[in-house]
Amino acid sequence: MEQYTPANSVIYLEDIFRVYHMGAEEVYALRGVTVGVHRNEYVAIMGPSGSGKSTLMNLIGCLDTPSSGNYFFNGANVAGLDDNELAEIRNKEIGFVFQTFNLLPRSDALHNVELPLVYAGIKKEERLERAYQALEMVGLSDRATHKPNELSGGQRQRVAIARALVTRPSILLADEPTGNLDTKTGEDIMRFFEELHAKGNTIILVTHEEDIAHHAHRIVRIRDGKVERDEVTR
Amino acid sequence: MKFIGDTRESLSIALTAVRANPLRSTLTMLGIIIGIFTITLMGAFLNGMDHLFRQTASSMKTDVYYVDKWSWGGGDWRLMRNRPDIQEEYLNQLQAKMTTAASFSMSIGKWGQNVKYKNRSVQFVTADGVNEGYLQTESMNIQYGRFFTSAELLSARPVCVIGYEIASKLFPNTSPLGEVIRVSGYPLQVIGIAKRVGGLFSVFTIDNTVVMPYRTLQTAFGQKHQSVTIGVKAKSVEHKLDTKDELEFYMRQIRKLKPNDQLNFGINNQDQFNEQIDKISGLLSTVGFLITGLSLLVGGIGIMNIMYVSVKERTREIGIRKAIGATRRSLVFQFLYEATILALLAGAIALALAYPVTVLANNLLLSDSDLQIAFPIAYAGLGLGLAIATGIIFGLAPALRASRLDPVDALRYE
Ligand SMILES: Nc1ncnc2c1ncn2[C@@H]1O[C@H](COP(=O)(O)OP(=O)(O)OP(=O)(O)O)[C@@H](O)[C@H]1O
Ligand SMILES: [Mg+2]
């Protein structure tokens, strides 16, 4: 297996720390994480509650910045980027799927999926076409005009996945995407992730269910803010 | 630049905000509604006044100077009271010397009289005792009947010419000609009716005046020796200031004033009136803008409050938008846009209220007045512009707050 370097990885984290300041108290959510992800890898991040998984994902997704350490995205050090450049990476390079779906409640499925393209500055016509295609890909083209509260949990998560993929990002990040779904619906979502991976997508998934994690090809285990084990599973 | 101006979404969000808390929203918008409503109605009124003004100004005798004991422009009241009276003889002296005057008149005016005919009466009428020059200096036209003959003017015949307003109030259905009216108790026969002047200040014009021979007035009011007013009409409107200078020169001569002495008489002109009017409408618009400004301030603070609440309620949405690539700038625009839509909504309501008010005011209150008001498009536009500005100015702080939220914190927000 080729070694991970900033140059050959989509994502390369180098000795990352993330400290939260709670008044006088310092909470170390991450304490020296070094991990790389190659293009078209399918990685599961596992670990007990509070071990720092979400913190790590937020850093990878450029929603948060590390207290120390370096983060290279597609070879470029994220620390040197300004707010607009980070917004652009979030928009174009990263698709984020959340445990709680995080759809805009007042907007219908199509508009939710279209929104990243709005921020990408794409024209209305193309936006609608691409949003519609993305909905079709997750099998929800017939629910385009439904609001989130008119959709089942699984359907909502598929809308969220369509939204994450509509800008054709380099990487798909999913923080416990099946956490709020029943087992069967969760399995549907996982099958879909596998298809995406087969089509060449890079996926990082946080879960604490072994069954779910074993869909991935590599499992990174975290404990107390550190990488405990990093193994290729298939 | 990526302009996130999804009008329909912003409008629906603004409407949702209104629906979610109708009382607060209405109170908020009330400030803006009152502000825009005020400026629109004030505009309607100012426009109407302005129009009327031009109409009135053309009927105003700005080329006539009045030598009077009192100066119209104001001044020390006690000083003016102690000035010597303007004597009848001055008329002949001025007439003999002045070269730039077209006509002269002499009159005594009595303000605030009442006029009665049978059971009808009119209050606050001016009674003018006049000589033959009055027709020219006052540009008075007789519509019905006639002016006084020389014989009538020299004697104290109890005859009069009345203005249009007096005629129409005392004689709504019949002809006044030949009838006897009582001017502050003194009976006078109506021999003529002056043509209507109209305009803003009909109370100050011939319309509201009873004109009688000079001697008649003296008899009626029983004062032989008192200060008169001498009217001097300039030959040329363009060179009326020459006439004024000439008049002042000869009056100084008559009064034997040294070059450095202060005038002990007034030379009055209706331009002075116009200045006063300008001051009044200036004051009116100042008050109007003040009310508007205060209301907009209140409304703006309300908008700011609504927007802060909206930002708080939608913290999670802001987090989502940031997570999928919204820049700070696009979020600022989004919230500014919503604040502006809210303010514009209020502005639109204000205009929707102001429009029928202008129509009703015209039809009910001003139906037989010369003051006519129309919906002032320019002021309405100004109003909407101010609404937009209010939305932007007071939406800015909440919008900036929204744009600066930390995405992770915002997504965590319950
Ligand atoms: N905003 C914050 N302020 C303070 N401490 C925080 C904050 N976010 C996370 N932490 C702390 O950092 C540590 C890691 O949190 P994180 O959310 O990354 O855990 P996790 O592995 O995702 O847990 P879970 O499986 O329950 O989602 C925890 O101890 C948590 O209390
Ligand atoms: Mg977590």
XYZ file of C-alpha atoms and ligand atoms in Angstrom:
680
model
C 0.000 0.000 0.000
C 1.330 3.356 -1.003
C 2.284 5.691 1.856
C 0.076 8.733 2.514
C 1.699 12.064 1.759
C 0.135 15.498 1.414
C 0.853 15.315 -2.296
C -0.818 11.994 -3.102
C -3.854 12.337 -0.796
C -7.163 14.073 -1.203
C -7.015 14.654 2.498
C -3.954 14.676 4.667
C -4.098 15.553 8.367
C -0.808 16.060 10.143
C -0.592 16.076 13.941
C -3.949 17.782 14.324
C -5.061 19.128 17.670
C -8.437 20.614 18.461
C -8.894 22.199 21.847
C -12.153 23.649 23.111
C -11.966 26.290 25.768
C -14.746 25.937 28.283
C -14.041 28.868 30.537
C -10.830 28.023 32.343
C -11.066 24.378 31.367
C -9.502 23.044 28.175
C -11.163 20.140 26.410
C -8.856 18.243 24.065
C -11.186 16.813 21.427
C -8.296 15.819 19.157
C -4.762 15.305 20.344
C -2.363 14.682 17.505
C -4.236 13.011 14.673
C -2.295 12.129 11.557
C -4.241 10.436 8.802
C -4.414 10.507 4.999
C -7.083 9.505 2.509
C -6.408 8.631 -1.109
C -8.746 9.353 -3.968
C -11.538 6.789 -4.298
C -10.994 5.360 -0.855
C -13.967 4.348 1.250
C -13.099 4.946 4.898
C -15.116 4.412 8.054
C -14.195 6.285 11.215
C -15.208 4.517 14.394
C -14.853 5.183 18.060
C -16.769 5.600 21.272
C -18.983 8.575 21.931
C -16.993 11.694 22.680
C -13.817 10.311 21.118
C -13.651 13.178 18.614
C -15.169 11.708 15.434
C -17.461 14.629 14.675
C -14.743 17.094 15.534
C -12.499 15.354 13.024
C -15.186 15.327 10.347
C -15.901 19.034 10.828
C -12.210 19.756 10.343
C -12.054 17.605 7.231
C -15.184 19.352 5.948
C -13.605 22.771 6.459
C -16.408 23.724 8.843
C -13.859 24.092 11.607
C -10.168 24.834 11.860
C -7.599 22.961 13.958
C -5.967 24.476 17.036
C -2.652 23.208 15.698
C -1.365 20.874 13.011
C -1.655 20.970 9.253
C -4.504 20.012 7.014
C -3.796 19.512 3.338
C -6.743 19.365 1.008
C -5.813 18.197 -2.488
C -2.243 19.078 -1.580
C -2.979 22.638 -0.445
C -2.634 23.712 3.184
C -6.071 24.791 4.355
C -4.608 26.990 7.102
C -3.632 29.569 4.490
C -7.141 29.922 3.081
C -9.482 32.780 3.855
C -13.159 32.592 4.619
C -14.315 32.807 1.019
C -11.893 30.144 -0.134
C -13.078 27.834 2.629
C -16.674 28.489 1.574
C -15.715 27.588 -1.956
C -14.110 24.315 -0.877
C -17.202 23.445 1.154
C -19.288 24.272 -1.850
C -17.395 22.598 -4.663
C -15.082 19.999 -3.168
C -16.932 18.574 -0.201
C -20.322 16.969 0.101
C -21.474 16.722 3.704
C -24.173 14.348 4.922
C -25.385 14.738 8.499
C -27.016 12.411 10.962
C -29.945 14.795 11.278
C -30.209 15.413 7.501
C -30.107 19.191 7.921
C -32.433 20.050 5.088
C -34.050 23.476 4.903
C -37.519 22.773 6.282
C -39.340 25.421 4.249
C -37.864 24.399 0.922
C -38.912 21.447 -1.184
C -36.546 18.630 -2.107
C -35.576 20.104 -5.448
C -34.723 23.488 -3.960
C -32.707 21.880 -1.181
C -30.662 20.003 -3.752
C -30.360 23.065 -5.950
C -29.024 25.335 -3.189
C -25.300 24.455 -3.394
C -25.461 25.287 -7.088
C -26.945 28.674 -6.204
C -23.879 29.380 -4.088
C -21.702 28.049 -6.890
C -23.150 30.782 -9.088
C -24.678 28.465 -11.636
C -27.533 29.636 -13.831
C -31.085 28.725 -12.925
C -31.711 26.435 -15.870
C -28.603 24.360 -15.377
C -29.202 24.335 -11.638
C -32.633 22.850 -11.973
C -31.460 20.279 -14.477
C -28.562 19.142 -12.321
C -30.626 19.158 -9.134
C -33.221 17.052 -10.866
C -30.574 14.617 -12.092
C -29.186 14.322 -8.576
C -32.657 13.566 -7.242
C -33.086 10.982 -9.976
C -29.807 9.370 -8.957
C -31.079 8.854 -5.405
C -34.398 7.643 -6.793
C -36.491 10.578 -5.641
C -37.303 12.438 -8.820
C -40.986 11.887 -8.074
C -40.624 13.685 -4.730
C -39.021 16.843 -6.078
C -41.771 19.154 -4.852
C -42.096 17.556 -1.422
C -41.014 19.449 1.654
C -38.752 17.582 4.143
C -41.635 17.012 6.547
C -43.497 15.239 3.754
C -40.677 12.720 3.335
C -39.623 9.668 5.351
C -36.303 9.653 7.191
C -34.653 7.540 4.525
C -35.982 9.770 1.799
C -34.730 12.855 3.610
C -31.282 11.355 3.905
C -31.329 10.565 0.188
C -32.270 14.166 -0.556
C -29.349 15.234 1.644
C -27.054 12.881 -0.283
C -28.317 14.286 -3.590
C -27.531 17.764 -2.229
C -24.061 16.643 -1.162
C -23.318 15.210 -4.586
C -24.907 17.800 -6.831
C -21.727 19.872 -7.138
C -19.735 16.696 -7.968
C -17.372 17.113 -5.007
C -13.990 15.407 -4.569
C -15.157 13.784 -1.406
C -18.307 12.777 0.384
C -18.315 13.121 4.172
C -21.049 11.435 6.182
C -21.293 11.806 9.971
C -23.457 8.912 11.144
C -25.714 9.063 8.092
C -27.712 6.058 9.236
C -27.846 7.060 12.889
C -31.410 8.279 12.658
C -32.637 5.518 10.340
C -33.922 2.021 10.966
C -31.673 -0.901 10.032
C -33.267 -1.631 6.693
C -33.294 1.973 5.529
C -29.722 2.275 6.780
C -28.730 -0.685 4.661
C -30.372 0.937 1.610
C -28.279 4.035 2.165
C -25.140 1.940 2.556
C -25.816 0.088 -0.678
C -26.120 3.422 -2.328
C -22.776 4.538 -0.872
C -21.203 1.430 -2.325
C -22.547 2.284 -5.751
C -21.114 5.768 -5.402
C -17.790 4.359 -4.400
C -17.847 2.002 -7.346
C -18.426 4.989 -9.593
C -15.226 6.557 -8.286
C -16.343 8.696 -5.351
C -14.190 9.148 -2.259
C -16.180 8.537 0.901
C -15.484 9.070 4.589
C -18.120 7.817 6.943
C -18.466 8.105 10.710
C -20.394 5.372 12.454
C -20.384 3.432 15.661
C -22.102 0.395 14.143
C -19.690 -2.339 13.106
C -22.165 -3.585 10.453
C -22.202 -0.217 8.807
C -18.466 0.233 9.119
C -17.810 -3.010 7.307
C -19.256 -1.584 4.117
C -16.142 0.560 4.000
C -12.770 -0.718 2.810
C -10.769 0.779 5.625
C -11.595 1.491 9.235
C -9.898 4.182 11.307
C -10.543 3.754 15.003
C -10.323 6.751 17.277
C -10.130 6.907 21.027
C -9.627 9.965 23.235
C -8.797 12.158 20.301
C -6.129 9.907 18.868
C -6.005 7.315 16.096
C -6.040 3.986 17.837
C -6.019 1.690 14.825
C -6.079 2.129 11.080
C -6.790 -1.029 9.091
C -7.744 -1.977 5.583
C -10.662 -4.362 5.864
C -11.037 -5.462 2.273
C -20.580 38.387 -7.659
C -23.015 35.765 -6.554
C -26.131 37.663 -5.720
C -28.437 35.580 -3.604
C -31.599 37.438 -4.260
C -34.213 34.780 -4.398
C -37.146 37.182 -4.270
C -39.845 34.606 -3.794
C -38.026 32.882 -0.999
C -37.185 36.133 0.761
C -40.734 37.360 0.363
C -42.133 34.150 1.770
C -39.658 34.249 4.642
C -40.609 37.850 5.349
C -44.293 36.912 5.243
C -43.630 33.934 7.480
C -41.945 36.251 9.958
C -44.998 38.482 9.830
C -47.375 35.560 10.297
C -45.316 34.002 13.067
C -45.678 37.101 15.187
C -48.355 39.365 13.753
C -48.452 41.803 16.651
C -44.739 42.426 16.791
C -44.445 42.605 13.036
C -47.341 44.998 12.729
C -45.925 47.236 15.422
C -42.585 47.096 13.711
C -44.013 47.936 10.386
C -46.263 50.574 11.934
C -43.296 52.869 12.346
C -42.399 52.541 8.711
C -46.024 52.704 7.645
C -46.527 55.952 9.569
C -43.285 57.351 8.211
C -44.041 56.654 4.578
C -47.690 57.583 5.022
C -46.674 60.938 6.494
C -44.194 61.764 3.814
C -46.639 60.815 1.088
C -49.502 62.868 2.452
C -47.202 65.750 3.220
C -45.941 65.526 -0.316
C -49.482 65.557 -1.632
C -50.239 68.611 0.453
C -47.040 70.452 -0.448
C -47.607 69.746 -4.118
C -51.152 71.032 -3.812
C -49.948 74.134 -1.997
C -47.264 74.712 -4.534
C -49.709 74.461 -7.369
C -52.142 76.735 -5.621
C -49.331 79.057 -4.888
C -48.360 79.572 -8.424
C -52.021 80.170 -9.151
C -52.270 82.579 -6.221
C -49.014 84.307 -7.010
C -50.255 85.195 -10.463
C -53.262 86.853 -8.843
C -51.086 88.556 -6.270
C -50.243 92.116 -6.857
C -46.531 91.894 -6.367
C -46.026 95.077 -8.350
C -47.964 97.187 -5.885
C -46.272 98.880 -2.925
C -48.230 99.969 0.074
C -47.161 102.863 2.197
C -48.435 102.037 5.638
C -47.795 102.890 9.237
C -47.073 99.205 9.810
C -44.364 97.184 8.201
C -45.676 93.753 7.212
C -42.408 92.012 7.646
C -42.623 92.500 11.379
C -40.376 94.557 13.596
C -40.655 96.290 16.900
C -44.342 96.605 17.508
C -44.103 99.488 20.001
C -41.842 101.448 17.702
C -44.238 101.081 14.813
C -47.222 102.063 16.935
C -45.555 105.379 17.715
C -44.880 106.185 14.105
C -46.732 109.185 12.694
C -49.906 108.430 10.759
C -49.861 108.218 6.982
C -51.788 111.299 5.958
C -54.298 111.660 3.123
C -52.246 114.539 1.713
C -49.306 112.250 0.948
C -51.353 110.815 -1.924
C -51.389 114.043 -3.884
C -47.764 114.792 -3.103
C -46.601 111.393 -4.297
C -48.878 111.530 -7.331
C -47.373 114.852 -8.314
C -43.754 113.727 -8.020
C -43.452 110.060 -8.918
C -42.629 109.092 -12.485
C -42.415 105.304 -12.284
C -45.887 104.689 -10.909
C -48.814 103.571 -13.023
C -51.543 104.238 -10.521
C -52.205 105.251 -6.945
C -54.856 104.404 -4.460
C -55.719 105.359 -0.965
C -57.599 103.173 1.423
C -58.294 102.369 5.011
C -58.692 98.727 5.904
C -60.603 97.372 8.860
C -59.971 93.743 9.591
C -62.169 91.262 11.368
C -65.561 92.750 10.654
C -68.810 90.860 10.490
C -71.278 91.244 7.674
C -74.963 90.410 7.985
C -77.835 90.008 5.638
C -81.097 88.933 7.223
C -80.259 85.854 9.250
C -77.030 85.069 7.465
C -73.678 86.430 8.467
C -70.011 86.187 7.604
C -67.212 86.751 10.107
C -63.687 88.082 9.742
C -64.360 90.195 6.735
C -62.137 93.073 5.725
C -63.846 96.411 5.204
C -61.943 98.709 2.851
C -62.716 102.349 2.425
C -61.237 103.321 -0.906
C -60.743 106.004 -3.540
C -61.041 105.661 -7.294
C -57.471 104.369 -7.759
C -58.331 101.184 -5.897
C -59.715 99.542 -9.046
C -56.308 99.823 -10.717
C -53.925 99.061 -7.870
C -55.965 96.108 -6.673
C -56.671 94.887 -10.218
C -60.243 94.545 -9.109
C -62.738 93.413 -11.704
C -66.412 93.966 -11.237
C -68.359 90.942 -12.327
C -71.906 92.131 -11.599
C -73.111 95.674 -11.080
C -70.630 98.555 -11.040
C -67.903 100.375 -9.138
C -68.521 103.686 -7.360
C -69.060 106.909 -9.230
C -66.920 109.935 -8.434
C -69.889 111.501 -6.682
C -70.296 108.434 -4.502
C -66.610 108.398 -3.725
C -66.543 112.011 -2.640
C -69.624 111.806 -0.513
C -70.205 109.234 2.159
C -72.845 107.286 0.280
C -73.755 104.017 1.975
C -72.925 101.777 -0.937
C -70.521 98.892 -1.315
C -68.974 96.324 -3.619
C -68.635 92.888 -2.103
C -66.292 90.025 -2.788
C -67.263 86.670 -4.197
C -67.099 84.729 -0.933
C -69.268 87.218 0.883
C -71.743 87.284 -1.980
C -72.022 83.525 -2.144
C -72.358 83.119 1.612
C -74.873 85.894 2.206
C -76.807 85.373 -0.984
C -76.668 81.721 -1.886
C -79.762 81.834 -4.087
C -80.569 85.434 -4.870
C -78.838 88.421 -6.387
C -77.199 90.738 -3.858
C -77.483 93.752 -6.120
C -79.606 96.458 -4.530
C -79.850 94.651 -1.221
C -78.775 96.283 2.013
C -76.242 94.460 4.173
C -74.925 95.457 7.544
C -71.199 95.794 7.970
C -70.541 95.671 11.691
C -73.983 97.118 12.090
C -73.695 99.855 9.481
C -76.133 99.469 6.555
C -74.695 99.550 3.036
C -76.375 98.901 -0.269
C -74.651 96.392 -2.545
C -74.049 97.910 -5.964
C -71.396 95.582 -7.305
C -69.837 92.169 -6.920
C -66.136 91.680 -7.549
C -64.889 88.898 -9.728
C -63.536 85.907 -7.883
C -59.798 85.910 -7.196
C -59.545 82.450 -5.669
C -56.279 81.046 -4.467
C -55.015 80.006 -1.120
C -55.738 83.067 0.924
C -59.146 84.142 -0.132
C -59.644 85.501 3.399
C -56.997 88.075 2.611
C -58.225 88.951 -0.847
C -61.033 90.912 -2.418
C -63.116 87.739 -2.183
C -63.512 88.371 1.513
C -63.684 92.157 1.414
C -66.453 94.722 1.507
C -65.276 97.727 -0.467
C -66.895 101.099 0.167
C -66.071 104.750 -0.524
C -63.380 106.178 1.688
C -65.673 108.701 3.321
C -68.325 106.078 3.909
C -65.884 104.029 5.942
C -64.910 107.058 7.971
C -68.547 107.763 8.688
C -69.343 104.152 9.446
C -66.455 103.673 11.830
C -66.492 107.220 13.104
C -62.814 108.039 12.932
C -61.933 111.124 10.965
C -58.223 111.213 11.447
C -56.393 108.034 11.125
C -53.565 106.475 9.203
C -54.347 105.525 5.624
C -52.709 103.112 3.258
C -51.410 104.407 -0.040
C -51.069 101.892 -2.845
C -48.590 102.565 -5.632
C -48.592 100.309 -8.647
C -45.361 100.144 -10.624
C -45.376 100.990 -14.288
C -43.259 97.980 -15.086
C -43.177 94.735 -13.183
C -39.539 94.171 -14.131
C -38.481 97.540 -12.758
C -40.737 97.539 -9.750
C -37.753 98.002 -7.439
C -37.115 101.356 -9.079
C -40.639 102.287 -8.171
C -39.998 101.185 -4.621
C -36.836 103.260 -4.422
C -38.576 106.274 -5.832
C -41.450 105.844 -3.411
C -39.070 105.590 -0.482
C -37.177 108.639 -1.664
C -40.245 110.869 -1.804
C -41.668 109.490 1.401
C -38.408 110.349 3.137
C -38.732 113.802 1.660
C -42.297 114.146 2.879
C -41.292 112.947 6.320
C -38.157 115.122 6.202
C -35.881 112.243 7.118
C -32.133 112.559 6.942
C -30.301 109.958 4.842
C -29.260 108.003 7.893
C -32.577 108.152 9.702
C -34.578 105.002 10.050
C -37.832 104.853 8.115
C -40.825 105.851 10.183
C -43.276 104.256 7.749
C -43.590 100.894 6.059
C -43.293 100.159 2.350
C -44.992 96.850 1.985
C -45.288 94.411 -0.820
C -46.930 91.033 -1.202
C -43.563 89.481 -1.862
C -43.186 89.711 1.892
C -46.263 87.539 2.159
C -44.786 84.998 -0.184
C -41.691 84.838 1.940
C -43.837 84.106 4.960
C -45.622 81.385 3.032
C -42.333 79.886 1.973
C -41.356 79.850 5.610
C -44.598 78.109 6.518
C -44.241 75.392 3.910
C -40.603 75.065 4.884
C -41.692 74.538 8.457
C -44.350 72.091 7.349
C -41.898 69.985 5.419
C -39.414 70.134 8.279
C -42.065 68.810 10.639
C -43.105 66.229 8.055
C -39.572 64.998 7.573
C -39.068 64.968 11.318
C -42.139 62.791 11.868
C -41.058 60.610 8.983
C -37.534 60.355 10.304
C -38.661 59.476 13.819
C -41.166 56.916 12.574
C -38.584 55.346 10.321
C -36.159 55.248 13.225
C -38.724 53.438 15.358
C -39.638 51.181 12.448
C -35.999 50.567 11.677
C -35.252 49.527 15.242
C -38.246 47.222 15.049
C -36.928 45.719 11.833
C -33.564 45.250 13.447
C -35.278 43.464 16.310
C -37.278 41.202 13.999
C -34.169 40.407 12.025
C -32.180 39.570 15.155
C -34.937 37.225 16.230
C -35.061 35.775 12.744
C -31.304 35.207 12.724
C -31.551 33.475 16.068
C -34.480 31.316 15.041
C -32.716 30.359 11.853
C -29.290 29.734 13.294
C -29.390 26.142 12.131
C -30.427 27.159 8.642
C -27.481 29.536 8.544
C -25.222 26.667 9.586
C -26.632 24.494 6.810
C -26.144 27.217 4.256
C -22.572 27.745 5.369
C -21.902 24.005 5.264
C -22.952 23.811 1.636
C -20.887 26.792 0.599
C -22.655 30.062 1.413
C -20.130 32.881 1.710
C -20.421 35.557 4.349
C -21.341 38.009 1.688
C -24.197 35.931 0.332
C -25.627 35.568 3.828
C -25.359 39.301 4.415
C -27.231 39.847 1.181
C -29.857 37.301 2.066
C -30.698 38.930 5.378
C -30.453 42.455 4.035
C -32.787 41.415 1.301
C -35.296 40.072 3.776
C -35.104 43.194 5.928
C -35.641 45.278 2.831
C -38.598 43.193 1.697
C -40.128 43.650 5.138
C -39.600 47.400 4.978
C -40.912 47.576 1.430
C -43.968 45.629 2.469
C -44.626 48.298 5.094
C -43.967 51.008 2.518
C -46.427 49.424 0.125
C -49.056 49.262 2.865
C -48.438 52.942 3.624
C -48.929 53.898 -0.009
C -52.013 51.713 -0.250
C -53.412 53.677 2.702
C -52.246 57.070 1.502
C -53.780 56.751 -1.937
C -57.431 56.533 -0.845
C -56.775 59.230 1.745
C -55.677 61.679 -0.944
C -58.728 60.791 -3.027
C -61.097 61.078 -0.072
C -59.516 64.304 1.132
C -60.013 65.791 -2.294
C -63.589 64.641 -2.639
C -64.820 65.270 0.878
C -62.705 67.955 2.524
C -61.443 69.975 -0.371
C -64.339 69.556 -2.769
C -65.045 73.290 -2.898
C -61.576 74.496 -2.139
C -58.952 75.718 -4.518
C -56.494 73.441 -2.809
C -56.520 70.178 -4.696
C -54.221 67.325 -3.857
C -53.113 64.457 -6.022
C -51.282 61.269 -5.137
C -47.661 62.467 -5.251
C -45.760 59.963 -7.349
C -42.381 61.545 -6.616
C -42.932 61.543 -2.849
C -44.280 57.995 -3.016
C -41.075 57.010 -4.781
C -39.070 58.880 -2.171
C -41.038 57.024 0.496
C -40.248 53.639 -0.992
C -36.626 54.677 -1.333
C -36.579 55.596 2.347
C -38.204 52.269 3.217
C -35.493 50.437 1.302
C -32.812 52.516 2.986
C -34.338 51.783 6.400
C -34.382 48.074 5.646
C -30.767 48.113 4.558
C -29.463 50.305 7.359
C -31.252 48.502 10.165
C -30.903 45.067 8.603
C -27.153 45.414 8.392
C -26.225 44.560 11.977
C -28.364 41.379 12.124
C -27.189 40.380 8.662
C -23.575 40.756 9.710
C -24.240 38.715 12.816
C -25.745 35.952 10.687
C -22.776 35.963 8.348
C -20.290 35.677 11.191
C -21.829 32.679 12.907
C -19.503 29.767 13.319
C -20.804 26.962 11.087
C -20.235 24.155 13.588
C -21.899 26.054 16.428
C -24.746 27.035 14.153
C -25.332 23.456 13.043
C -25.347 22.317 16.664
C -27.917 24.957 17.645
C -31.219 23.470 18.830
N -18.265 23.055 20.833
C -17.687 22.323 21.785
N -17.316 22.895 22.932
C -16.719 22.174 23.897
N -16.438 20.889 23.787
C -16.772 20.247 22.669
C -17.414 20.941 21.596
N -17.634 20.056 20.619
C -17.156 18.889 21.049
N -16.634 18.988 22.263
C -16.014 17.933 23.041
O -15.061 17.311 22.230
C -15.085 15.932 22.415
C -15.332 15.214 21.098
O -16.627 15.516 20.642
P -17.190 14.928 19.286
O -18.507 15.563 19.044
O -16.184 15.077 18.262
O -17.388 13.420 19.666
P -17.951 12.245 18.774
O -16.866 11.264 18.647
O -18.516 12.763 17.545
O -19.104 11.677 19.702
P -20.505 11.065 19.265
O -20.236 9.645 18.853
O -21.301 11.112 20.559
O -21.064 11.896 18.230
C -16.168 15.661 23.436
O -15.574 15.496 24.699
C -17.006 16.885 23.429
O -17.539 17.115 24.697
Mg -20.459 12.858 16.651
